[in-house]
Coordinates of C-alpha atoms and ligand atoms in Angstrom, one line a residue:
M1 CA 0.0 0.0 0.0
A2 CA 2.9 2.4 0.6
V3 CA 4.0 2.0 -3.0
M4 CA 0.4 2.2 -4.2
E5 CA -0.1 5.5 -2.4
C6 CA 2.9 7.2 -3.9
A7 CA 3.3 5.6 -7.4
F8 CA 0.0 6.6 -9.1
S9 CA -0.7 10.1 -10.0
P10 CA -3.9 11.3 -8.2
E11 CA -4.9 13.0 -11.4
Y12 CA -6.2 9.7 -12.9
G13 CA -7.6 7.9 -9.8
E14 CA -5.8 4.7 -10.8
A15 CA -4.6 3.7 -7.3
W16 CA -6.7 1.1 -5.4
N17 CA -7.5 1.4 -1.7
R18 CA -6.6 -1.3 0.9
R19 CA -10.1 -2.8 0.7
Q20 CA -10.0 -3.2 -3.1
V21 CA -6.6 -4.9 -2.8
S22 CA -7.6 -7.2 0.0
D23 CA -10.8 -8.2 -1.7
T24 CA -8.9 -9.0 -4.9
L25 CA -6.1 -10.9 -3.1
V26 CA -8.6 -13.6 -1.9
L27 CA -10.1 -14.2 -5.3
T28 CA -9.1 -17.4 -7.1
G29 CA -6.4 -16.8 -9.7
T30 CA -5.0 -13.6 -8.1
H31 CA -1.3 -13.3 -8.0
Y32 CA 1.1 -10.6 -6.8
A33 CA 4.8 -10.0 -6.7
L34 CA 6.9 -7.5 -4.8
I35 CA 10.3 -6.2 -5.8
A36 CA 12.8 -4.9 -3.4
P37 CA 15.2 -2.0 -4.1
D38 CA 18.0 -4.5 -4.8
G39 CA 15.9 -6.1 -7.5
S40 CA 15.0 -9.2 -5.5
T41 CA 11.5 -10.3 -6.3
R42 CA 11.0 -12.0 -2.9
P43 CA 11.6 -9.3 -0.4
T44 CA 11.3 -10.5 3.1
G45 CA 8.7 -9.0 5.4
S46 CA 11.2 -6.5 6.8
D47 CA 12.4 -5.1 3.5
P48 CA 10.7 -2.1 2.0
A49 CA 9.1 -3.0 -1.3
A50 CA 10.1 -0.7 -4.2
G51 CA 7.3 -1.9 -6.4
F52 CA 4.6 -4.5 -7.0
A53 CA 2.5 -6.3 -9.6
L54 CA -1.0 -7.6 -9.1
S55 CA -2.6 -9.9 -11.7
R56 CA -5.6 -12.2 -12.1
G57 CA -5.8 -15.3 -14.3
V58 CA -8.7 -17.2 -15.8
F59 CA -8.0 -20.4 -17.7
D60 CA -4.9 -19.8 -19.9
E61 CA -5.1 -16.0 -19.8
E62 CA -4.0 -13.5 -17.2
E63 CA -4.5 -9.8 -16.8
L64 CA -2.0 -7.4 -15.2
L65 CA -4.3 -5.3 -13.0
L66 CA -1.8 -3.1 -11.3
F67 CA 1.9 -2.5 -11.8
A68 CA 4.0 0.2 -10.1
I69 CA 7.4 1.2 -8.9
A70 CA 7.7 3.9 -6.2
P71 CA 9.0 7.2 -7.7
Q72 CA 12.3 7.2 -5.8
W73 CA 13.3 3.8 -7.3
R74 CA 12.4 4.5 -10.9
R75 CA 14.6 4.3 -14.0
R76 CA 16.9 1.7 -12.4
G77 CA 15.6 -1.3 -14.2
L78 CA 13.2 -2.4 -11.4
G79 CA 10.1 -2.1 -13.6
Q80 CA 11.7 -4.1 -16.3
A81 CA 12.8 -6.8 -13.8
L82 CA 9.3 -7.0 -12.3
L83 CA 7.7 -7.2 -15.7
V84 CA 10.0 -10.1 -16.7
H85 CA 9.2 -11.8 -13.4
F86 CA 5.5 -11.4 -14.0
I87 CA 5.7 -12.8 -17.6
E88 CA 7.9 -15.7 -16.6
S89 CA 5.7 -16.6 -13.6
A90 CA 2.6 -16.4 -15.7
R91 CA 4.2 -18.7 -18.2
Q92 CA 5.0 -21.2 -15.5
R93 CA 1.3 -21.0 -14.4
G94 CA 0.5 -22.2 -18.0
K95 CA -0.7 -18.9 -19.3
K96 CA -0.8 -18.4 -23.1
R97 CA -2.0 -14.8 -23.3
L98 CA -1.4 -11.8 -21.1
F99 CA -3.4 -8.6 -21.1
L100 CA -3.1 -5.2 -19.6
E101 CA -4.8 -1.9 -20.0
M102 CA -3.0 1.5 -19.9
R103 CA -3.8 5.1 -20.3
H104 CA -3.0 6.4 -23.8
N105 CA 0.5 7.9 -23.8
N106 CA 1.5 6.4 -20.4
P107 CA 5.3 6.1 -20.6
A108 CA 4.9 2.6 -19.3
G109 CA 3.9 1.7 -22.8
K110 CA 7.5 1.8 -23.9
L111 CA 8.4 -0.8 -21.3
Y112 CA 5.5 -3.0 -22.2
C113 CA 6.3 -2.8 -26.0
A114 CA 10.0 -3.7 -25.3
H115 CA 8.7 -6.9 -23.7
G116 CA 6.4 -7.9 -26.6
F117 CA 3.1 -6.4 -25.6
R118 CA 1.1 -5.1 -28.6
P119 CA -1.9 -2.9 -28.6
I120 CA -5.1 -4.8 -29.6
G121 CA -7.9 -2.4 -28.8
I122 CA -9.0 1.0 -27.6
R123 CA -11.6 1.9 -25.0
P124 CA -12.4 5.5 -26.0
R125 CA -12.6 8.0 -23.1
Y126 CA -12.3 5.3 -20.5
Y127 CA -10.3 7.2 -17.9
C128 CA -11.5 10.4 -16.4
A129 CA -8.8 12.9 -15.2
L130 CA -9.5 15.2 -12.2
N131 CA -9.8 18.1 -14.6
G132 CA -12.6 16.3 -16.4
D133 CA -10.5 15.2 -19.5
R134 CA -11.4 11.8 -20.8
I135 CA -8.4 9.6 -21.9
D136 CA -8.5 6.5 -24.0
A137 CA -7.5 3.1 -22.5
I138 CA -5.3 1.0 -24.7
T139 CA -5.6 -2.8 -24.3
Q140 CA -2.3 -4.6 -24.8
E141 CA -1.7 -8.3 -25.3
L142 CA 1.3 -10.5 -25.1
V143 CA 1.0 -14.0 -26.7
L144 CA 3.3 -16.5 -25.0
A145 CA 5.0 -19.1 -27.2
Ligands
COA201 C1 5.9 2.4 -15.5 C2 6.9 2.1 -14.3 C3 6.4 0.9 -13.5 C4 8.3 1.9 -14.8 O1 9.1 1.6 -13.7 P1 10.7 1.8 -13.8 O2 11.3 1.0 -12.6 O3 11.0 3.3 -13.8 O4 11.1 1.1 -15.1 P2 12.6 0.7 -15.7 O5 13.6 1.5 -15.0 O6 12.7 -0.7 -15.6 O7 12.5 1.3 -17.2 C5 12.6 0.4 -18.3 C6 12.4 1.1 -19.5 O8 11.1 1.6 -19.6 C7 11.0 2.8 -20.3 N1 10.5 3.8 -19.4 C8 10.2 3.6 -18.0 N2 9.7 4.8 -17.5 C9 9.7 5.7 -18.5 C10 9.3 7.1 -18.6 N3 8.8 7.7 -17.5 N4 9.4 7.7 -19.7 C11 9.9 7.1 -20.8 N5 10.3 5.8 -20.8 C12 10.2 5.1 -19.7 C13 12.4 3.2 -20.7 O9 12.6 2.6 -22.0 C14 13.2 2.4 -19.6 O10 14.5 2.1 -20.0 P3 15.7 3.2 -19.8 O11 15.6 3.7 -18.4 O12 16.9 2.4 -20.1 O13 15.4 4.3 -20.8 C15 6.8 3.3 -13.3 O14 7.1 4.5 -14.0 C16 5.5 3.5 -12.6 O15 5.3 2.9 -11.5 N6 4.7 4.4 -13.1 C17 3.4 4.8 -12.4 C18 2.4 3.6 -12.3 C19 2.0 3.2 -13.7 O16 1.7 4.0 -14.6 N7 2.0 1.9 -13.9 C20 1.6 1.3 -15.2 C21 0.1 1.3 -15.3 S1 -0.4 0.6 -16.9

Protein backbone atom coordinates (compact mmCIF):
# COMPACT_ATOMS: atom_id res chain seq x y z
CA MET A 1 0.00 0.00 0.00
CA ALA A 2 2.94 2.36 0.63
CA VAL A 3 3.98 1.97 -3.02
CA MET A 4 0.38 2.22 -4.20
CA GLU A 5 -0.09 5.51 -2.40
CA CYS A 6 2.95 7.21 -3.93
CA ALA A 7 3.25 5.58 -7.35
CA PHE A 8 0.04 6.56 -9.12
CA SER A 9 -0.74 10.13 -10.05
CA PRO A 10 -3.87 11.25 -8.16
CA GLU A 11 -4.88 12.99 -11.38
CA TYR A 12 -6.21 9.75 -12.88
CA GLY A 13 -7.57 7.94 -9.81
CA GLU A 14 -5.81 4.69 -10.76
CA ALA A 15 -4.62 3.69 -7.28
CA TRP A 16 -6.69 1.13 -5.41
CA ASN A 17 -7.53 1.40 -1.73
CA ARG A 18 -6.65 -1.27 0.85
CA ARG A 19 -10.13 -2.79 0.70
CA GLN A 20 -10.01 -3.17 -3.10
CA VAL A 21 -6.62 -4.87 -2.83
CA SER A 22 -7.56 -7.22 0.00
CA ASP A 23 -10.84 -8.17 -1.70
CA THR A 24 -8.92 -9.01 -4.89
CA LEU A 25 -6.14 -10.94 -3.14
CA VAL A 26 -8.59 -13.55 -1.88
CA LEU A 27 -10.08 -14.24 -5.32
CA THR A 28 -9.09 -17.42 -7.10
CA GLY A 29 -6.43 -16.80 -9.72
CA THR A 30 -5.04 -13.63 -8.15
CA HIS A 31 -1.25 -13.33 -7.98
CA TYR A 32 1.07 -10.65 -6.77
CA ALA A 33 4.79 -10.01 -6.75
CA LEU A 34 6.87 -7.52 -4.82
CA ILE A 35 10.26 -6.23 -5.81
CA ALA A 36 12.82 -4.90 -3.35
CA PRO A 37 15.16 -1.98 -4.11
CA ASP A 38 17.99 -4.46 -4.78
CA GLY A 39 15.93 -6.13 -7.53
CA SER A 40 15.02 -9.19 -5.48
CA THR A 41 11.51 -10.32 -6.31
CA ARG A 42 11.03 -12.02 -2.95
CA PRO A 43 11.59 -9.28 -0.41
CA THR A 44 11.34 -10.48 3.15
CA GLY A 45 8.73 -8.97 5.43
CA SER A 46 11.20 -6.47 6.85
CA ASP A 47 12.40 -5.14 3.48
CA PRO A 48 10.67 -2.11 2.03
CA ALA A 49 9.07 -2.95 -1.30
CA ALA A 50 10.09 -0.73 -4.20
CA GLY A 51 7.26 -1.95 -6.40
CA PHE A 52 4.57 -4.52 -6.98
CA ALA A 53 2.53 -6.29 -9.62
CA LEU A 54 -1.00 -7.60 -9.14
CA SER A 55 -2.62 -9.88 -11.70
CA ARG A 56 -5.58 -12.19 -12.11
CA GLY A 57 -5.76 -15.27 -14.30
CA VAL A 58 -8.68 -17.18 -15.77
CA PHE A 59 -8.04 -20.40 -17.71
CA ASP A 60 -4.93 -19.78 -19.86
CA GLU A 61 -5.15 -15.97 -19.76
CA GLU A 62 -3.95 -13.49 -17.16
CA GLU A 63 -4.47 -9.77 -16.79
CA LEU A 64 -1.97 -7.45 -15.19
CA LEU A 65 -4.26 -5.31 -13.02
CA LEU A 66 -1.76 -3.05 -11.29
CA PHE A 67 1.93 -2.48 -11.85
CA ALA A 68 4.01 0.17 -10.11
CA ILE A 69 7.45 1.18 -8.90
CA ALA A 70 7.73 3.89 -6.20
CA PRO A 71 8.97 7.17 -7.70
CA GLN A 72 12.28 7.17 -5.79
CA TRP A 73 13.26 3.79 -7.30
CA ARG A 74 12.39 4.46 -10.94
CA ARG A 75 14.62 4.31 -14.01
CA ARG A 76 16.95 1.74 -12.42
CA GLY A 77 15.56 -1.28 -14.22
CA LEU A 78 13.22 -2.43 -11.44
CA GLY A 79 10.09 -2.06 -13.57
CA GLN A 80 11.72 -4.14 -16.27
CA ALA A 81 12.83 -6.82 -13.77
CA LEU A 82 9.34 -6.99 -12.25
CA LEU A 83 7.68 -7.23 -15.68
CA VAL A 84 10.01 -10.08 -16.69
CA HIS A 85 9.23 -11.81 -13.40
CA PHE A 86 5.49 -11.41 -14.02
CA ILE A 87 5.74 -12.76 -17.58
CA GLU A 88 7.86 -15.74 -16.57
CA SER A 89 5.74 -16.65 -13.57
CA ALA A 90 2.57 -16.40 -15.67
CA ARG A 91 4.21 -18.69 -18.23
CA GLN A 92 4.98 -21.17 -15.47
CA ARG A 93 1.32 -21.04 -14.44
CA GLY A 94 0.51 -22.22 -17.97
CA LYS A 95 -0.75 -18.90 -19.31
CA LYS A 96 -0.82 -18.38 -23.07
CA ARG A 97 -2.05 -14.80 -23.34
CA LEU A 98 -1.38 -11.84 -21.07
CA PHE A 99 -3.35 -8.62 -21.10
CA LEU A 100 -3.15 -5.19 -19.56
CA GLU A 101 -4.83 -1.88 -19.96
CA MET A 102 -3.03 1.46 -19.87
CA ARG A 103 -3.76 5.13 -20.31
CA HIS A 104 -3.02 6.39 -23.79
CA ASN A 105 0.51 7.87 -23.76
CA ASN A 106 1.50 6.37 -20.40
CA PRO A 107 5.32 6.12 -20.57
CA ALA A 108 4.92 2.55 -19.28
CA GLY A 109 3.89 1.69 -22.85
CA LYS A 110 7.53 1.82 -23.91
CA LEU A 111 8.42 -0.79 -21.29
CA TYR A 112 5.50 -3.05 -22.25
CA CYS A 113 6.33 -2.76 -25.95
CA ALA A 114 9.97 -3.69 -25.30
CA HIS A 115 8.74 -6.94 -23.75
CA GLY A 116 6.45 -7.90 -26.59
CA PHE A 117 3.08 -6.45 -25.61
CA ARG A 118 1.14 -5.12 -28.59
CA PRO A 119 -1.93 -2.87 -28.64
CA ILE A 120 -5.08 -4.79 -29.61
CA GLY A 121 -7.85 -2.39 -28.75
CA ILE A 122 -8.96 1.01 -27.56
CA ARG A 123 -11.64 1.86 -25.02
CA PRO A 124 -12.42 5.46 -25.97
CA ARG A 125 -12.56 8.02 -23.14
CA TYR A 126 -12.25 5.27 -20.52
CA TYR A 127 -10.25 7.19 -17.90
CA CYS A 128 -11.51 10.41 -16.36
CA ALA A 129 -8.84 12.86 -15.16
CA LEU A 130 -9.52 15.15 -12.19
CA ASN A 131 -9.82 18.08 -14.60
CA GLY A 132 -12.60 16.28 -16.45
CA ASP A 133 -10.50 15.24 -19.45
CA ARG A 134 -11.36 11.81 -20.81
CA ILE A 135 -8.44 9.60 -21.86
CA ASP A 136 -8.54 6.47 -23.98
CA ALA A 137 -7.49 3.13 -22.51
CA ILE A 138 -5.25 0.97 -24.67
CA THR A 139 -5.61 -2.79 -24.26
CA GLN A 140 -2.35 -4.64 -24.83
CA GLU A 141 -1.68 -8.32 -25.34
CA LEU A 142 1.34 -10.55 -25.12
CA VAL A 143 1.01 -13.98 -26.69
CA LEU A 144 3.34 -16.46 -24.99
CA ALA A 145 4.98 -19.05 -27.17
C1 LIG B 1 5.94 2.37 -15.46
C2 LIG B 1 6.87 2.12 -14.28
C3 LIG B 1 6.42 0.86 -13.55
C4 LIG B 1 8.29 1.93 -14.79
O1 LIG B 1 9.13 1.57 -13.70
P1 LIG B 1 10.74 1.80 -13.76
O2 LIG B 1 11.35 1.03 -12.65
O3 LIG B 1 11.04 3.25 -13.82
O4 LIG B 1 11.09 1.11 -15.15
P2 LIG B 1 12.56 0.75 -15.68
O5 LIG B 1 13.60 1.54 -14.96
O6 LIG B 1 12.71 -0.72 -15.63
O7 LIG B 1 12.46 1.26 -17.19
C5 LIG B 1 12.64 0.38 -18.25
C6 LIG B 1 12.42 1.14 -19.54
O8 LIG B 1 11.06 1.56 -19.65
C7 LIG B 1 11.00 2.84 -20.30
N1 LIG B 1 10.49 3.83 -19.35
C8 LIG B 1 10.20 3.65 -18.03
N2 LIG B 1 9.73 4.79 -17.50
C9 LIG B 1 9.70 5.70 -18.50
C10 LIG B 1 9.32 7.07 -18.56
N3 LIG B 1 8.82 7.73 -17.49
N4 LIG B 1 9.44 7.71 -19.73
C11 LIG B 1 9.90 7.06 -20.83
N5 LIG B 1 10.31 5.76 -20.82
C12 LIG B 1 10.19 5.10 -19.67
C13 LIG B 1 12.42 3.16 -20.71
O9 LIG B 1 12.63 2.61 -21.98
C14 LIG B 1 13.21 2.42 -19.65
O10 LIG B 1 14.51 2.11 -20.03
P3 LIG B 1 15.69 3.21 -19.79
O11 LIG B 1 15.58 3.69 -18.38
O12 LIG B 1 16.93 2.42 -20.08
O13 LIG B 1 15.41 4.30 -20.78
C15 LIG B 1 6.85 3.33 -13.30
O14 LIG B 1 7.13 4.51 -14.02
C16 LIG B 1 5.53 3.53 -12.56
O15 LIG B 1 5.30 2.91 -11.52
N6 LIG B 1 4.67 4.41 -13.08
C17 LIG B 1 3.41 4.78 -12.39
C18 LIG B 1 2.42 3.64 -12.35
C19 LIG B 1 2.01 3.22 -13.73
O16 LIG B 1 1.71 4.04 -14.59
N7 LIG B 1 1.98 1.89 -13.94
C20 LIG B 1 1.58 1.32 -15.19
C21 LIG B 1 0.12 1.26 -15.30
S1 LIG B 1 -0.38 0.57 -16.85
